[in-house]
Amino acid sequence: MAGVLAVAAALPCGLLVGVLLGALGGGGSILAVPALVYLLGQSPHEATAGALIVVAVGAVTGLACHARAGRVRWAAGAVFGALGTAGSYLGTRWSATLDPTVLMTAFAGLMLTVAAALVARGRRARAQRPQAKGARRHPARIAATASAVGLLTGFFGVGGGFVVVPALTLVLGLEMPVAIGTSLLVILINSATALATRAGTGGLDWPLLAGFAACAAAGSYLGNRLTTRLPAAALAHAFAALVTVVAVTMAATALPRL
């Protein structure tokens, strides 16, 4: 059980994750796992399970804010999320079989991919609308993308918003603010599926996760407000730099143990 100091340390971590989740519609949740492992003493498998709770709570708060502003397409989000449930189930089962060191090494690789995707997102912004019309005609692409997002959520305990947001803009043709809001519904569905799959597989440190998740909820609200006050590209680039530093540190820690 986490002590008072561990719970207190979880608060700023949760706040940062929530801010980034609300502002970017995803991506921020990828910091939850390394925070739980390296700052709060969780094992990799405990962290990937606990991160799903943090992600789900942050997604609910952010979703409510975006919904009030009319930035959620419920039908599109529900279908996309439903298509990803099989991938989320398989990813969860697969993750449970891996050695913790292998899992964290793979997670470091994922973080570097996310950093690159966030930078590329801004560069693709002008090309999104022309591509979206043609992309809508390929339901197989939608199903494949949704399944990949679910797989990532189940395997790594992340929301997958860094994939969902560009997918919703490129594949479904949603405007960026609407894609960010709708992505939170997809994240919530995939996280719930992964959590249900992990049910009964091990104990969770509920006081620690409650503090972390409560701050993520508050941070998600603040992040939602930031979407109208800060340039999205500047926020994404700063986050990409942070993720890169964390990923390199994780890889340097995990690789010697392989």
Coordinates of C-alpha atoms in Angstrom, one line a residue:
M1 CA 0.0 0.0 0.0
A2 CA 1.3 3.4 -0.9
G3 CA 2.5 5.7 1.9
V4 CA 1.5 9.3 2.3
L5 CA 4.6 10.5 0.4
A6 CA 3.9 8.2 -2.6
V7 CA 0.3 9.5 -2.8
A8 CA 1.6 13.1 -2.5
A9 CA 4.1 12.4 -5.3
A10 CA 1.3 11.0 -7.5
L11 CA -0.6 14.4 -7.4
P12 CA 1.6 16.5 -9.7
C13 CA 2.2 13.5 -12.0
G14 CA -1.5 13.0 -12.4
L15 CA -2.1 16.7 -13.0
L16 CA 0.5 16.8 -15.8
V17 CA -1.0 13.7 -17.5
G18 CA -4.5 15.2 -17.3
V19 CA -3.5 18.6 -18.7
L20 CA -1.9 16.9 -21.7
L21 CA -4.8 14.5 -22.2
G22 CA -7.3 17.4 -22.2
A23 CA -5.2 19.7 -24.3
L24 CA -4.1 17.2 -27.0
G25 CA -6.8 14.6 -26.9
G26 CA -4.3 11.9 -26.1
G27 CA -0.6 11.5 -25.7
G28 CA -0.4 12.7 -22.1
S29 CA -1.5 9.3 -20.8
I30 CA 1.8 7.9 -22.1
L31 CA 3.5 9.6 -19.2
A32 CA 1.4 7.7 -16.7
V33 CA 3.2 4.4 -17.0
P34 CA 6.8 5.7 -16.5
A35 CA 5.6 7.9 -13.7
L36 CA 4.0 4.9 -11.9
V37 CA 7.1 2.8 -12.4
Y38 CA 10.0 5.1 -11.9
L39 CA 8.5 7.7 -9.5
L40 CA 5.9 5.7 -7.6
G41 CA 7.5 2.2 -7.4
Q42 CA 5.0 0.2 -9.3
S43 CA 5.9 -2.9 -11.3
P44 CA 5.5 -2.5 -15.1
H45 CA 2.5 -4.8 -15.2
E46 CA 0.9 -3.0 -12.2
A47 CA 1.6 0.3 -13.9
T48 CA 0.1 -0.6 -17.3
A49 CA -3.1 -1.7 -15.4
G50 CA -3.2 1.3 -13.1
A51 CA -2.6 3.7 -16.0
L52 CA -5.8 2.5 -17.6
I53 CA -7.8 3.8 -14.6
V54 CA -6.0 7.2 -14.8
V55 CA -6.6 7.4 -18.5
A56 CA -10.3 6.5 -18.1
V57 CA -10.9 9.1 -15.4
G58 CA -9.1 11.8 -17.4
A59 CA -11.0 10.9 -20.5
V60 CA -14.3 11.2 -18.8
T61 CA -13.6 14.7 -17.5
G62 CA -12.1 15.9 -20.8
L63 CA -15.0 14.3 -22.7
A64 CA -17.6 16.2 -20.6
C65 CA -15.8 19.5 -21.3
H66 CA -15.6 18.9 -25.0
A67 CA -19.2 17.7 -25.2
R68 CA -20.4 20.9 -23.6
A69 CA -18.5 22.8 -26.3
G70 CA -20.1 20.6 -29.1
R71 CA -16.8 19.0 -30.1
V72 CA -17.8 15.4 -29.8
R73 CA -19.3 13.2 -32.6
W74 CA -20.9 10.5 -30.5
A75 CA -21.8 8.1 -33.3
A76 CA -18.4 8.2 -35.0
G77 CA -16.6 7.8 -31.7
A78 CA -18.8 4.9 -30.5
V79 CA -18.3 3.0 -33.8
F80 CA -14.5 3.6 -33.8
G81 CA -14.2 2.6 -30.2
A82 CA -16.3 -0.5 -30.7
L83 CA -14.2 -1.6 -33.6
G84 CA -11.1 -1.4 -31.3
T85 CA -12.4 -3.6 -28.5
A86 CA -11.1 -6.9 -30.0
G87 CA -7.6 -5.3 -30.3
S88 CA -7.8 -4.1 -26.8
Y89 CA -8.6 -7.5 -25.5
L90 CA -5.8 -9.2 -27.4
G91 CA -3.3 -6.5 -26.4
T92 CA -4.1 -6.9 -22.8
R93 CA -3.6 -10.7 -22.9
W94 CA -0.4 -10.4 -24.9
S95 CA 1.1 -7.8 -22.4
A96 CA 0.5 -10.1 -19.5
T97 CA 2.8 -12.7 -21.0
L98 CA 5.9 -10.5 -21.5
D99 CA 8.9 -10.1 -19.2
P100 CA 8.7 -6.6 -17.4
T101 CA 12.0 -5.5 -18.9
V102 CA 10.9 -6.3 -22.4
L103 CA 7.6 -4.5 -21.8
M104 CA 9.4 -1.3 -20.6
T105 CA 11.9 -1.4 -23.5
A106 CA 8.9 -1.7 -26.0
F107 CA 7.2 1.2 -24.1
A108 CA 10.3 3.4 -24.6
G109 CA 10.1 2.7 -28.4
L110 CA 6.4 3.6 -28.3
M111 CA 7.2 6.9 -26.6
L112 CA 9.7 7.8 -29.4
T113 CA 7.1 7.0 -32.0
V114 CA 4.6 9.2 -30.2
A115 CA 7.1 12.1 -30.1
A116 CA 7.6 11.8 -33.8
A117 CA 3.9 11.5 -34.5
L118 CA 3.1 14.7 -32.5
V119 CA 5.7 16.7 -34.5
A120 CA 4.4 15.2 -37.8
R121 CA 0.8 16.0 -36.9
G122 CA 1.4 19.7 -37.2
R123 CA 3.1 19.3 -40.5
R124 CA 0.2 17.4 -41.9
A125 CA -2.5 19.8 -40.7
R126 CA -2.9 21.6 -44.1
A127 CA -3.2 18.3 -46.0
Q128 CA -5.8 16.7 -43.7
R129 CA -9.1 17.9 -45.3
P130 CA -8.3 17.0 -49.0
Q131 CA -7.2 13.5 -47.9
A132 CA -10.2 12.9 -45.7
K133 CA -12.8 12.7 -48.4
G134 CA -11.2 9.8 -50.2
A135 CA -10.3 8.1 -47.0
R136 CA -13.9 7.9 -45.9
R137 CA -14.6 5.4 -48.7
H138 CA -12.4 2.7 -47.1
P139 CA -14.2 1.1 -44.1
A140 CA -11.4 -1.5 -44.0
R141 CA -9.0 1.2 -43.2
I142 CA -11.2 2.5 -40.4
A143 CA -11.5 -1.0 -38.9
A144 CA -7.8 -1.6 -39.1
T145 CA -6.9 1.7 -37.5
A146 CA -9.4 1.2 -34.7
S147 CA -8.1 -2.3 -34.0
A148 CA -4.5 -1.0 -33.9
V149 CA -5.6 1.7 -31.4
G150 CA -7.3 -0.9 -29.2
L151 CA -4.2 -3.1 -29.3
L152 CA -2.0 -0.3 -28.1
T153 CA -4.4 0.5 -25.3
G154 CA -4.6 -3.0 -24.0
F155 CA -0.9 -3.8 -24.5
F156 CA 0.7 -0.6 -23.0
G157 CA -2.1 0.8 -20.8
V158 CA -2.2 4.0 -22.9
G159 CA -5.2 5.8 -24.4
G160 CA -3.9 5.8 -28.0
G161 CA -5.1 9.3 -28.6
F162 CA -1.9 10.1 -30.5
V163 CA -3.2 7.6 -33.1
V164 CA -6.9 8.3 -32.7
V165 CA -6.7 12.1 -33.4
P166 CA -4.9 11.9 -36.8
A167 CA -7.1 8.9 -37.7
L168 CA -10.3 10.7 -37.0
T169 CA -9.1 13.7 -39.1
L170 CA -7.6 11.7 -42.0
V171 CA -10.0 8.7 -42.1
L172 CA -13.3 10.3 -41.0
G173 CA -12.6 13.9 -42.0
L174 CA -13.3 15.5 -38.7
E175 CA -11.9 19.0 -37.9
M176 CA -9.0 18.9 -35.4
P177 CA -10.9 20.3 -32.4
V178 CA -13.8 17.8 -33.0
A179 CA -11.3 15.0 -33.5
I180 CA -9.7 15.8 -30.1
G181 CA -13.0 15.7 -28.3
T182 CA -14.2 12.6 -30.1
S183 CA -10.9 10.8 -29.4
L184 CA -11.7 10.9 -25.7
L185 CA -14.8 8.8 -26.3
V186 CA -12.7 6.2 -28.2
I187 CA -10.1 6.3 -25.4
L188 CA -12.8 5.7 -22.8
I189 CA -14.2 2.7 -24.6
N190 CA -10.8 1.0 -25.2
S191 CA -9.7 1.7 -21.6
A192 CA -12.9 0.1 -20.2
T193 CA -12.4 -3.0 -22.4
A194 CA -8.8 -3.4 -21.3
L195 CA -9.7 -2.9 -17.7
A196 CA -12.5 -5.5 -17.9
T197 CA -10.0 -7.9 -19.4
R198 CA -7.5 -7.4 -16.6
A199 CA -10.1 -7.7 -13.9
G200 CA -9.1 -10.2 -11.2
T201 CA -5.5 -10.6 -12.5
G202 CA -3.9 -8.8 -9.6
G203 CA -4.3 -6.2 -6.9
L204 CA -4.0 -2.4 -7.5
D205 CA -2.9 0.3 -5.1
W206 CA -6.2 2.1 -4.9
P207 CA -5.1 5.1 -2.7
L208 CA -2.2 5.8 -5.0
L209 CA -4.3 5.5 -8.1
A210 CA -7.2 7.5 -6.6
G211 CA -4.9 10.5 -6.0
F212 CA -3.3 10.2 -9.4
A213 CA -6.6 9.8 -11.2
A214 CA -8.2 12.7 -9.3
C215 CA -5.4 15.0 -10.4
A216 CA -5.7 13.7 -13.9
A217 CA -9.4 14.7 -13.9
A218 CA -8.6 18.2 -12.7
G219 CA -5.7 18.5 -15.2
S220 CA -7.9 17.3 -18.0
Y221 CA -10.3 20.2 -17.3
L222 CA -7.4 22.7 -17.3
G223 CA -6.0 21.1 -20.5
N224 CA -9.3 21.6 -22.2
R225 CA -9.2 25.3 -21.4
L226 CA -5.7 25.5 -22.8
T227 CA -6.9 24.4 -26.2
T228 CA -8.3 27.9 -26.8
R229 CA -5.4 29.8 -25.2
L230 CA -2.2 28.2 -26.4
P231 CA -1.0 27.3 -29.9
A232 CA -1.6 23.6 -30.3
A233 CA 1.7 23.2 -32.3
A234 CA 3.8 24.8 -29.6
L235 CA 2.2 22.5 -26.9
A236 CA 2.7 19.4 -29.0
H237 CA 6.3 20.2 -29.7
A238 CA 7.1 20.8 -26.1
F239 CA 5.4 17.6 -25.1
A240 CA 7.3 15.7 -27.9
A241 CA 10.6 16.9 -26.4
L242 CA 9.6 15.8 -22.9
V243 CA 8.5 12.4 -24.2
T244 CA 11.8 11.9 -26.0
V245 CA 13.8 12.6 -22.9
V246 CA 11.7 10.2 -20.8
A247 CA 11.9 7.5 -23.5
V248 CA 15.7 7.8 -23.8
T249 CA 16.0 7.5 -20.0
M250 CA 13.8 4.5 -19.9
A251 CA 15.7 2.8 -22.7
A252 CA 19.0 3.4 -21.0
T253 CA 17.6 1.8 -17.9
A254 CA 16.0 -1.2 -19.5
L255 CA 18.3 -2.2 -22.3
P256 CA 21.2 -3.3 -20.1
R257 CA 18.9 -5.8 -18.4
L258 CA 17.9 -7.6 -21.6

